[in-house]
Short mmCIF file of C-alpha atoms in Angstrom, two decimals:
data_model
loop_
_atom_site.label_atom_id
_atom_site.label_comp_id
_atom_site.label_asym_id
_atom_site.label_seq_id
_atom_site.Cartn_x
_atom_site.Cartn_y
_atom_site.Cartn_z
CA MET A 1177 -35.67 4.35 1.86
CA ALA A 1178 -36.45 5.00 5.49
CA ALA A 1179 -34.06 7.02 7.61
CA PRO A 1180 -31.73 4.88 9.73
CA VAL A 1181 -32.46 4.24 13.37
CA ILE A 1182 -30.55 6.77 15.45
CA ALA A 1183 -28.01 5.04 17.69
CA ALA A 1184 -27.59 5.92 21.32
CA GLY A 1185 -24.33 7.25 22.68
CA LEU A 1186 -23.82 10.11 20.21
CA ASP A 1187 -22.70 13.49 21.50
CA PRO A 1188 -25.40 16.22 21.29
CA ALA A 1189 -23.84 18.02 18.30
CA THR A 1190 -23.51 14.83 16.25
CA LEU A 1191 -27.00 13.66 17.22
CA THR A 1192 -28.48 17.01 16.14
CA ASP A 1193 -26.74 16.76 12.76
CA VAL A 1194 -27.77 13.11 12.33
CA LEU A 1195 -31.41 14.14 12.82
CA ARG A 1196 -30.96 17.00 10.34
CA VAL A 1197 -29.43 14.69 7.70
CA ALA A 1198 -32.01 11.94 8.24
CA GLY A 1199 -34.88 14.40 7.90
CA SER A 1200 -33.55 16.30 4.88
CA PRO A 1201 -35.44 16.04 1.55
CA GLY A 1202 -32.36 14.73 -0.25
CA PHE A 1203 -31.53 12.03 2.30
CA ASP A 1204 -32.04 9.07 -0.04
CA ARG A 1205 -29.79 10.57 -2.71
CA LEU A 1206 -27.17 11.53 -0.11
CA GLN A 1207 -27.21 7.96 1.22
CA ASP A 1208 -26.79 6.65 -2.34
CA GLN A 1209 -23.81 8.95 -2.96
CA ILE A 1210 -22.08 7.82 0.24
CA ARG A 1211 -22.74 4.17 -0.57
CA ARG A 1212 -21.21 4.62 -4.04
CA THR A 1213 -18.01 5.85 -2.36
CA GLY A 1214 -17.97 2.71 -0.19
CA GLY A 1215 -18.48 4.79 2.94
CA CYS A 1216 -15.40 6.94 2.29
CA THR A 1217 -14.50 8.95 5.39
CA ASP A 1218 -13.25 12.04 3.53
CA PRO A 1219 -14.89 12.24 0.08
CA ILE A 1220 -14.00 14.86 -2.50
CA HIS A 1221 -16.81 17.28 -3.40
CA LEU A 1222 -17.28 18.28 -7.02
CA GLN A 1223 -19.57 20.78 -8.72
CA GLY A 1224 -20.28 20.80 -12.42
CA SER A 1225 -22.14 19.15 -15.26
CA THR A 1226 -21.79 16.74 -18.16
CA VAL A 1227 -23.74 16.52 -21.43
CA THR A 1228 -23.67 13.68 -23.97
CA ARG A 1229 -24.88 14.49 -27.49
CA ASP A 1230 -25.36 12.56 -30.68
CA ARG A 1231 -22.42 13.69 -32.80
CA ALA A 1232 -24.43 13.72 -36.03
CA THR A 1233 -27.69 15.36 -34.93
CA GLY A 1234 -26.64 17.28 -31.84
CA GLN A 1235 -29.48 15.68 -29.87
CA VAL A 1236 -28.90 15.57 -26.10
CA LEU A 1237 -28.78 11.92 -25.10
CA TYR A 1238 -27.88 12.44 -21.46
CA SER A 1239 -27.25 15.37 -19.15
CA TYR A 1240 -26.32 15.66 -15.52
CA SER A 1241 -25.72 18.60 -13.19
CA THR A 1242 -24.86 18.75 -9.53
CA ASP A 1243 -27.47 21.49 -9.15
CA ALA A 1244 -30.00 18.75 -8.44
CA GLU A 1245 -27.82 17.00 -5.84
CA PRO A 1246 -28.08 17.46 -2.06
CA SER A 1247 -26.07 20.60 -1.21
CA GLY A 1248 -25.39 20.98 -4.94
CA LYS A 1249 -22.36 18.66 -4.82
CA LEU A 1250 -21.27 15.23 -6.01
CA ARG A 1251 -19.14 13.11 -3.65
CA ILE A 1252 -16.40 10.83 -4.95
CA ALA A 1253 -14.06 8.61 -2.95
CA CYS A 1254 -10.84 10.21 -1.68
CA GLY A 1255 -8.66 7.26 -2.79
CA ASN A 1256 -6.34 7.47 0.24
CA ARG A 1257 -4.38 4.23 0.71
CA ARG A 1258 -3.93 4.63 4.49
CA ALA A 1259 -6.29 2.52 6.58
CA SER A 1260 -5.89 5.06 9.40
CA ARG A 1261 -7.28 7.82 7.16
CA CYS A 1262 -9.96 6.02 5.15
CA PRO A 1263 -10.70 2.33 5.74
CA ALA A 1264 -13.03 2.20 2.73
CA CYS A 1265 -10.52 3.47 0.16
CA ALA A 1266 -7.68 1.54 1.81
CA TRP A 1267 -9.69 -1.67 1.29
CA THR A 1268 -9.90 -0.90 -2.44
CA TYR A 1269 -6.17 -0.11 -2.57
CA ALA A 1270 -5.34 -3.34 -0.73
CA GLY A 1271 -7.52 -5.29 -3.16
CA ASP A 1272 -5.74 -3.77 -6.15
CA THR A 1273 -2.36 -4.55 -4.60
CA TYR A 1274 -3.45 -8.12 -3.92
CA HIS A 1275 -4.43 -8.68 -7.54
CA LEU A 1276 -1.25 -7.00 -8.78
CA ILE A 1277 0.99 -9.24 -6.66
CA ARG A 1278 -1.08 -12.37 -7.31
CA ALA A 1279 -0.98 -11.81 -11.08
CA GLY A 1280 2.81 -11.93 -10.86
CA LEU A 1281 2.66 -15.28 -9.05
CA VAL A 1282 -0.11 -17.35 -10.62
CA GLY A 1283 -0.47 -15.54 -13.93
CA ASP A 1284 -3.35 -13.55 -15.39
CA PRO A 1285 -3.29 -12.71 -19.13
CA ASP A 1286 -5.59 -9.74 -18.52
CA LYS A 1287 -2.98 -8.34 -16.14
CA GLY A 1288 0.11 -8.86 -18.26
CA THR A 1289 1.33 -12.29 -17.13
CA PRO A 1290 0.72 -15.76 -18.61
CA HIS A 1291 -0.31 -18.70 -16.43
CA THR A 1292 3.08 -20.31 -17.14
CA ILE A 1293 4.55 -17.74 -14.74
CA ARG A 1294 3.85 -20.25 -11.96
CA ASP A 1295 6.73 -22.35 -13.25
CA HIS A 1296 9.26 -19.51 -12.89
CA PRO A 1297 11.58 -19.57 -9.83
CA ARG A 1298 10.35 -17.02 -7.27
CA VAL A 1299 11.03 -16.23 -3.64
CA PHE A 1300 9.62 -14.06 -0.86
CA ALA A 1301 12.45 -12.01 0.65
CA THR A 1302 12.42 -9.80 3.74
CA LEU A 1303 15.23 -7.27 4.14
CA THR A 1304 15.46 -5.49 7.49
CA ALA A 1305 17.28 -2.58 9.10
CA PRO A 1306 20.35 -3.07 11.30
CA SER A 1307 20.32 -2.56 15.07
CA PHE A 1308 20.43 0.95 16.49
CA GLY A 1309 20.46 -0.26 20.07
CA PRO A 1310 18.85 -3.06 22.12
CA VAL A 1311 15.05 -2.97 22.36
CA HIS A 1312 12.38 -4.81 24.31
CA ASN A 1313 11.38 -7.95 22.40
CA ARG A 1314 10.09 -11.52 22.67
CA PRO A 1315 13.12 -13.79 22.03
CA GLY A 1316 11.40 -17.15 21.66
CA THR A 1317 10.66 -18.80 24.99
CA ARG A 1318 13.18 -16.68 26.86
CA PRO A 1319 12.32 -13.44 28.68
CA CYS A 1320 13.40 -10.06 27.31
CA ARG A 1321 16.76 -8.61 28.35
CA CYS A 1322 14.87 -6.51 30.86
CA GLY A 1323 13.85 -9.75 32.61
CA THR A 1324 10.17 -9.50 31.66
CA ARG A 1325 8.29 -11.86 29.38
CA HIS A 1326 6.29 -9.33 27.35
CA PRO A 1327 2.83 -10.24 26.00
CA ASP A 1328 2.19 -9.75 22.27
CA ASP A 1329 0.31 -6.49 22.84
CA SER A 1330 2.81 -4.95 25.25
CA PRO A 1331 3.46 -1.25 24.43
CA ALA A 1332 7.08 -1.77 25.50
CA LEU A 1333 7.86 -4.03 22.53
CA GLY A 1334 10.21 -2.33 20.07
CA THR A 1335 11.13 0.50 22.44
CA PRO A 1336 14.78 0.92 23.54
CA LEU A 1337 16.06 -0.61 26.74
CA ASP A 1338 17.97 2.65 27.23
CA PRO A 1339 16.59 5.57 25.18
CA ASN A 1340 19.59 7.72 26.14
CA THR A 1341 22.03 5.46 24.27
CA TYR A 1342 19.76 4.51 21.34
CA ASP A 1343 21.02 5.79 17.95
CA TYR A 1344 17.99 7.84 16.96
CA ALA A 1345 19.95 9.81 14.35
CA GLY A 1346 21.15 6.60 12.73
CA ALA A 1347 17.63 5.15 12.74
CA VAL A 1348 15.98 8.05 10.90
CA LEU A 1349 18.89 8.45 8.46
CA TRP A 1350 18.60 4.73 7.65
CA ASN A 1351 14.86 5.09 7.03
CA ASN A 1352 15.53 8.15 4.90
CA HIS A 1353 18.03 6.29 2.68
CA ALA A 1354 16.21 2.92 2.63
CA SER A 1355 14.91 3.35 -0.92
CA GLU A 1356 18.41 4.09 -2.19
CA LEU A 1357 19.72 1.05 -0.36
CA TRP A 1358 17.08 -1.03 -2.13
CA ARG A 1359 18.19 0.41 -5.49
CA TYR A 1360 21.80 -0.61 -4.81
CA PHE A 1361 20.58 -4.04 -3.75
CA THR A 1362 18.83 -4.58 -7.11
CA ILE A 1363 22.01 -3.52 -8.96
CA TYR A 1364 24.18 -5.95 -7.00
CA LEU A 1365 21.54 -8.68 -7.33
CA ARG A 1366 21.89 -8.73 -11.11
CA ARG A 1367 25.68 -8.80 -10.79
CA GLU A 1368 25.57 -11.68 -8.31
CA ILE A 1369 23.21 -13.65 -10.54
CA ALA A 1370 25.60 -13.28 -13.48
CA ALA A 1371 28.57 -14.37 -11.37
CA ARG A 1372 26.77 -17.49 -10.13
CA ALA A 1373 25.65 -18.38 -13.64
CA GLY A 1374 29.23 -18.05 -14.90
CA LEU A 1375 28.22 -15.31 -17.35
CA THR A 1376 29.04 -11.72 -18.04
CA GLN A 1377 26.45 -9.22 -16.88
CA LYS A 1378 25.51 -8.52 -20.49
CA ALA A 1379 25.04 -12.22 -21.28
CA ALA A 1380 22.98 -12.74 -18.12
CA ARG A 1381 20.70 -9.83 -19.07
CA GLU A 1382 20.26 -11.27 -22.57
CA GLN A 1383 19.21 -14.64 -21.15
CA SER A 1384 17.04 -13.63 -18.18
CA LYS A 1385 15.21 -10.81 -16.46
CA VAL A 1386 14.56 -10.31 -12.75
CA SER A 1387 11.17 -8.89 -11.73
CA PHE A 1388 9.96 -7.86 -8.30
CA GLY A 1389 7.03 -6.41 -6.40
CA LYS A 1390 7.63 -5.09 -2.90
CA VAL A 1391 6.01 -3.33 0.03
CA ALA A 1392 7.50 -1.41 2.97
CA GLU A 1393 6.52 -2.20 6.56
CA TYR A 1394 7.42 -0.54 9.85
CA GLN A 1395 8.75 -2.70 12.63
CA LYS A 1396 7.66 -1.86 16.16
CA ARG A 1397 10.98 -0.08 16.74
CA GLY A 1398 10.11 2.34 13.91
CA ALA A 1399 12.57 0.98 11.33
CA VAL A 1400 11.38 0.25 7.81
CA HIS A 1401 11.89 -3.17 6.25
CA PHE A 1402 10.91 -4.48 2.84
CA HIS A 1403 8.96 -7.57 1.83
CA ALA A 1404 9.58 -8.46 -1.81
CA VAL A 1405 8.48 -11.05 -4.33
CA ILE A 1406 11.52 -11.63 -6.57
CA ARG A 1407 11.06 -13.71 -9.73
CA PHE A 1408 13.20 -15.06 -12.55
CA ASP A 1409 11.86 -14.47 -16.08
CA GLY A 1410 13.11 -15.26 -19.56
CA PRO A 1411 14.88 -12.84 -21.91
CA GLU A 1412 11.60 -11.21 -23.01
CA GLY A 1413 10.09 -11.04 -19.54
CA PRO A 1414 7.23 -13.09 -18.08
CA ASP A 1415 6.10 -14.41 -21.48
CA THR A 1416 9.31 -16.40 -21.93
CA PRO A 1417 10.73 -19.19 -19.72
CA PRO A 1418 13.87 -18.50 -17.69
CA PRO A 1419 17.13 -20.21 -18.75
CA HIS A 1420 18.05 -23.65 -17.46
CA TRP A 1421 20.54 -22.25 -14.94
CA ALA A 1422 17.93 -20.00 -13.25
CA SER A 1423 16.85 -21.72 -10.06
CA VAL A 1424 15.44 -20.87 -6.65
CA ALA A 1425 18.74 -21.89 -5.06
CA LEU A 1426 20.77 -19.58 -7.31
CA LEU A 1427 18.34 -16.72 -6.76
CA THR A 1428 18.41 -17.20 -2.99
CA ASP A 1429 22.20 -17.26 -2.90
CA ALA A 1430 22.42 -14.15 -5.09
CA ILE A 1431 19.95 -12.25 -2.87
CA GLN A 1432 21.98 -13.04 0.24
CA ALA A 1433 25.22 -11.93 -1.42
CA ALA A 1434 23.68 -8.74 -2.87
CA ALA A 1435 22.18 -7.78 0.49
CA ALA A 1436 25.60 -8.16 2.13
CA ARG A 1437 27.28 -5.94 -0.51
CA ALA A 1438 24.75 -3.13 -0.80
CA GLN A 1439 25.52 0.05 1.12
CA VAL A 1440 24.86 3.79 1.09
CA ASP A 1441 27.59 6.17 2.23
CA VAL A 1442 26.49 9.26 4.15
CA PRO A 1443 29.30 11.86 4.36
CA PRO A 1444 30.14 13.65 7.62
CA VAL A 1445 28.27 16.89 8.25
CA GLY A 1446 29.16 19.23 11.11
CA GLU A 1447 29.13 17.23 14.33
CA HIS A 1448 27.62 14.20 12.62
CA PRO A 1449 30.11 11.47 11.62
CA ALA A 1450 30.20 9.66 8.31
CA ARG A 1451 27.93 6.64 8.18
CA VAL A 1452 27.78 3.48 6.10
CA LEU A 1453 24.18 2.32 5.90
CA ARG A 1454 23.61 -1.40 5.32
CA TRP A 1455 20.90 -4.02 5.62
CA GLY A 1456 20.43 -5.80 8.91
CA THR A 1457 21.55 -9.36 9.51
CA GLN A 1458 17.96 -10.65 9.73
CA LEU A 1459 17.56 -11.52 6.05
CA ASP A 1460 14.85 -14.05 5.26
CA VAL A 1461 14.45 -15.67 1.82
CA ARG A 1462 11.81 -18.36 1.26
CA PRO A 1463 10.64 -20.10 -1.92
CA ILE A 1464 7.02 -19.45 -2.88
CA LYS A 1465 5.01 -22.58 -3.51
CA ALA A 1466 1.67 -23.28 -5.13
CA PHE A 1467 -1.46 -22.96 -3.00
CA ASP A 1468 -2.23 -26.67 -2.76
CA ASP A 1469 1.15 -28.24 -2.02
CA GLY A 1470 1.03 -27.80 1.77
CA ALA A 1471 3.70 -25.09 1.93
CA GLU A 1472 3.47 -22.24 4.43
CA VAL A 1473 4.67 -19.52 2.03
CA THR A 1474 2.05 -19.86 -0.70
CA GLU A 1475 1.02 -17.57 -3.55
CA GLN A 1476 -2.20 -16.71 -1.72
CA ALA A 1477 -0.43 -16.00 1.57
CA VAL A 1478 2.21 -13.77 -0.05
CA ALA A 1479 -0.31 -11.71 -2.03
CA SER A 1480 -2.49 -11.27 1.08
CA TYR A 1481 0.49 -10.33 3.24
CA VAL A 1482 1.77 -7.69 0.82
CA ALA A 1483 -1.73 -6.25 0.34
CA LYS A 1484 -2.22 -6.00 4.10
CA TYR A 1485 0.83 -3.83 4.63
CA ALA A 1486 0.28 -1.69 1.55
CA THR A 1487 -2.33 0.27 3.54
CA LYS A 1488 -0.27 0.80 6.70
CA ALA A 1489 2.51 3.25 7.48
CA ALA A 1490 4.40 4.76 10.41
CA GLU A 1491 1.21 5.29 12.43
CA THR A 1492 1.46 1.60 13.40
CA THR A 1493 4.42 2.58 15.63
CA GLY A 1494 2.44 5.21 17.53
CA THR A 1495 3.23 8.26 15.43
CA VAL A 1496 0.68 10.25 13.42
CA ASP A 1497 -0.42 9.91 9.80
CA ARG A 1498 0.14 13.53 8.77
CA ARG A 1499 2.92 16.08 8.89
CA VAL A 1500 3.98 17.55 12.23
CA GLY A 1501 4.93 21.21 12.27
CA ASN A 1502 6.84 21.50 15.54
CA ARG A 1503 7.74 19.82 18.82
CA GLU A 1504 4.80 21.36 20.63
CA ALA A 1505 2.43 19.50 18.33
CA LEU A 1506 3.92 16.20 19.50
CA VAL A 1507 2.80 16.97 23.03
CA LEU A 1508 -0.69 17.97 21.93
CA LEU A 1509 -0.96 14.82 19.80
CA ASP A 1510 0.20 12.67 22.73
CA VAL A 1511 2.80 10.83 20.64
CA PRO A 1512 4.53 8.08 22.71
CA ASP A 1513 8.13 8.60 23.81
CA HIS A 1514 9.94 6.40 21.27
CA PRO A 1515 8.29 7.68 18.06
CA ARG A 1516 8.42 11.21 19.51
CA ARG A 1517 12.21 10.94 19.85
CA LEU A 1518 12.47 9.65 16.27
CA ILE A 1519 10.42 12.59 14.99
CA GLU A 1520 12.51 15.04 17.02
CA ALA A 1521 15.66 13.48 15.54
CA CYS A 1522 14.31 14.23 12.06
CA MET A 1523 13.70 17.85 13.06
CA ASP A 1524 17.17 18.17 14.62
CA LEU A 1525 18.92 16.71 11.55
CA HIS A 1526 17.00 18.70 8.95
CA ALA A 1527 19.30 21.72 8.98
CA ASP A 1528 22.41 19.58 8.50
CA TYR A 1529 20.87 17.44 5.73
CA PRO A 1530 18.50 19.88 3.97
CA ASP A 1531 18.40 17.87 0.73
CA ARG A 1532 17.01 14.86 2.61
CA LYS A 1533 13.84 16.81 3.65
CA LEU A 1534 13.82 15.12 7.05
CA ARG A 1535 11.47 17.67 8.60
CA ASP A 1536 8.90 17.11 5.84
CA TRP A 1537 9.02 13.35 6.46
CA ALA A 1538 9.36 13.44 10.24
CA HIS A 1539 5.88 11.92 10.70
CA MET A 1540 7.14 8.99 8.59
CA LEU A 1541 10.21 8.71 10.85
CA GLY A 1542 12.37 9.86 7.94
CA PHE A 1543 11.17 7.39 5.29
CA ARG A 1544 10.33 9.15 2.05
CA GLY A 1545 9.93 6.30 -0.44
CA HIS A 1546 6.87 4.70 -2.00
CA PHE A 1547 5.26 2.00 0.09
CA SER A 1548 4.52 -0.35 -2.74
CA THR A 1549 6.65 -0.54 -5.89
CA LYS A 1550 7.32 -3.05 -8.64
CA SER A 1551 9.54 -3.54 -11.64
CA ARG A 1552 8.02 -2.71 -15.02
CA ARG A 1553 7.41 -6.29 -16.19
CA TYR A 1554 6.31 -7.85 -12.89
CA SER A 1555 2.59 -7.61 -13.77
CA THR A 1556 -0.07 -4.95 -14.32
CA THR A 1557 -0.10 -1.51 -12.67
CA LEU A 1558 -2.39 0.03 -10.05
CA GLY A 1559 -3.33 2.68 -12.62
CA ALA A 1560 -4.44 0.01 -15.09
CA LEU A 1561 -6.56 -1.70 -12.44
CA ARG A 1562 -8.24 1.61 -11.55
CA GLN A 1563 -8.93 2.24 -15.25
CA VAL A 1564 -10.58 -1.17 -15.64
CA ARG A 1565 -12.84 -0.37 -12.70
CA ALA A 1566 -13.69 3.07 -14.13
CA ASP A 1567 -14.43 1.60 -17.58
CA TYR A 1568 -16.71 -1.01 -16.02
CA ARG A 1569 -18.70 1.62 -14.15
CA ALA A 1570 -18.93 3.79 -17.27
CA ALA A 1571 -20.21 0.83 -19.28
CA GLN A 1572 -22.83 0.14 -16.60
CA GLN A 1573 -24.00 3.75 -16.74
CA ARG A 1574 -24.17 3.75 -20.56
CA ALA A 1575 -26.21 0.54 -20.48
CA SER A 1576 -28.64 1.96 -17.91
CA LEU A 1577 -29.12 5.09 -20.04
CA GLY A 1578 -29.37 3.21 -23.34
CA LEU A 1579 -26.30 4.97 -24.76
CA PRO A 1580 -24.24 3.25 -27.48
CA ASP A 1581 -20.97 1.55 -26.58
CA PRO A 1582 -18.11 3.45 -28.27
CA ASP A 1583 -16.31 0.13 -28.84
CA ASP A 1584 -19.12 -1.04 -31.12
CA SER A 1585 -18.19 1.51 -33.78
CA PRO A 1586 -14.79 2.46 -35.20
CA GLU A 1587 -15.94 6.08 -35.13
CA ALA A 1588 -17.33 7.84 -32.09
CA THR A 1589 -21.08 8.45 -32.45
CA THR A 1590 -21.44 10.54 -29.30
CA LEU A 1591 -19.74 13.62 -27.92
CA THR A 1592 -19.45 14.26 -24.19
CA LEU A 1593 -18.74 17.71 -22.77
CA ALA A 1594 -18.01 18.02 -19.06
CA HIS A 1595 -16.96 20.74 -16.65
CA TRP A 1596 -16.02 20.02 -13.03
CA THR A 1597 -14.61 22.12 -10.20
CA TYR A 1598 -13.37 21.22 -6.74
CA ALA A 1599 -15.87 22.20 -4.04
CA GLY A 1600 -14.34 20.91 -0.80
CA HIS A 1601 -14.10 17.58 0.97
CA GLY A 1602 -15.26 15.65 4.02
CA HIS A 1603 -18.52 15.11 5.90
CA THR A 1604 -20.56 16.91 8.50
CA PRO A 1605 -20.76 15.01 11.83
CA GLY A 1606 -24.10 13.48 10.86
CA GLU A 1607 -22.84 12.47 7.42
CA SER A 1608 -19.75 10.90 9.02
CA TRP A 1609 -22.00 8.78 11.23
CA LEU A 1610 -24.03 7.69 8.19
CA ALA A 1611 -20.83 6.85 6.26
CA ALA A 1612 -19.59 4.72 9.16
CA ILE A 1613 -22.90 2.78 9.23
CA ILE A 1614 -22.74 2.19 5.48
CA ARG A 1615 -19.10 1.15 5.65
CA ARG A 1616 -19.90 -1.33 8.44
CA ASP A 1617 -22.75 -2.84 6.40
CA ILE A 1618 -20.49 -3.22 3.36
CA GLU A 1619 -17.80 -4.89 5.47
CA GLN A 1620 -20.32 -7.30 6.98
CA ASN A 1621 -21.61 -8.21 3.51
CA ARG A 1622 -18.05 -8.84 2.32
CA GLU A 1623 -17.31 -11.02 5.33
CA ALA A 1624 -20.50 -13.01 4.81
CA ALA A 1625 -19.64 -13.54 1.13
CA ARG A 1626 -16.10 -14.61 2.07
CA GLU A 1627 -17.40 -17.14 4.58
CA GLU A 1628 -19.83 -18.50 2.01
CA ARG A 1629 -17.04 -18.97 -0.53
CA THR A 1630 -14.91 -20.71 2.10
CA THR A 1631 -17.77 -23.04 3.03
CA ASP A 1632 -18.42 -23.89 -0.64
CA ALA A 1633 -14.73 -24.65 -1.14
CA LEU A 1634 -14.72 -27.00 1.86
CA ILE A 1635 -17.85 -28.79 0.64
CA GLU A 1636 -16.35 -29.22 -2.82
CA GLY A 1637 -13.15 -30.55 -1.26
CA GLU A 1638 -15.06 -33.10 0.80
CA ALA A 1639 -17.06 -34.14 -2.25
CA TRP A 1640 -13.85 -34.60 -4.20
#
């Protein structure tokens, strides 16, 4: 394959390295490696070898060593979920999350849920943080409290009207305890469901199960809130229908009551008063409808929405996507005033709440939970989806090499011995430029395929 055309506008150092990479003897193989990672921005480098032998005869059926690779290394994708760190791997993570959430809404037997799951009552709930002080916002058609009508992209949105009176300590402590508050919410939710069904908690558990899949999102003010799919199942989970009393209305009412009851008590420490952490008053619960019934909150929309935010974190508020060692770093990183004050609050509170590890999670504005979680029976797992993808690629490689499929025989006919060691990560400037070009091409191909599918669907609809 010919070397890519060198783009104008590169700095001299990058341009020099691009020319070196493009003219190297192993360019085609390097390009193939980067394409196989999807254009990963920070690939892992491995060194090692693998040998596949016939178990009976000892004959070598296949062998591979990184000694023959460019620079003697094999590159594999980093797998980082953050779009700010690696757009390529974040796209894969978002896709897996989409299929995980969708399988719990429309059903997919290969992913642990029957198609009858569509008939189960389910809602899309958003639980938010309380107020820590007035902030600049867009209240409908009215101007902000400051008297200005802010545009959608205004950097002032979400920042305090008066930073000197804003409860920064309360904001980061709430973020830090948000996962525990969610846990209490799920406990109260089951209690409220039982009460509304007129049953004991034990009887309610024996007749129904509640499953959920959720994702955390940062509001512009830097407070975490949760978007959750919450679903009624039968006594054995998604494979069984929920009881007659399980309805969307009952589930909605129980969610509202559980959110009002849930709280986390933070004891007083030194000069810091005791706090009772609760959910905010902006609770939104909407029924999820099928794709073709004209509803706004559809299965497709919910799965896409959750997948979108599974790859984002606190960096959307203006902070950074890695740990910050000290206050001086905030100046060097040019962190805006509001997220900087939140990070500084984490650092100030760390000594008084050492078990909360606020300094370690300062770049996350105190939040230390997982961004996407689910209950055990909601649907498949991200690990299972990754394994399916790995098995598919392994099967492709075996087929290309003419190796037997281990599933075709009850006993393994081949033996594979492998040895791998970590050999670094990342790209040189020229390799980074090449990865960006490859990633752009992949994205354009995906967009073209998506538009083609949309066009075909419209044509079929008109024909119908």
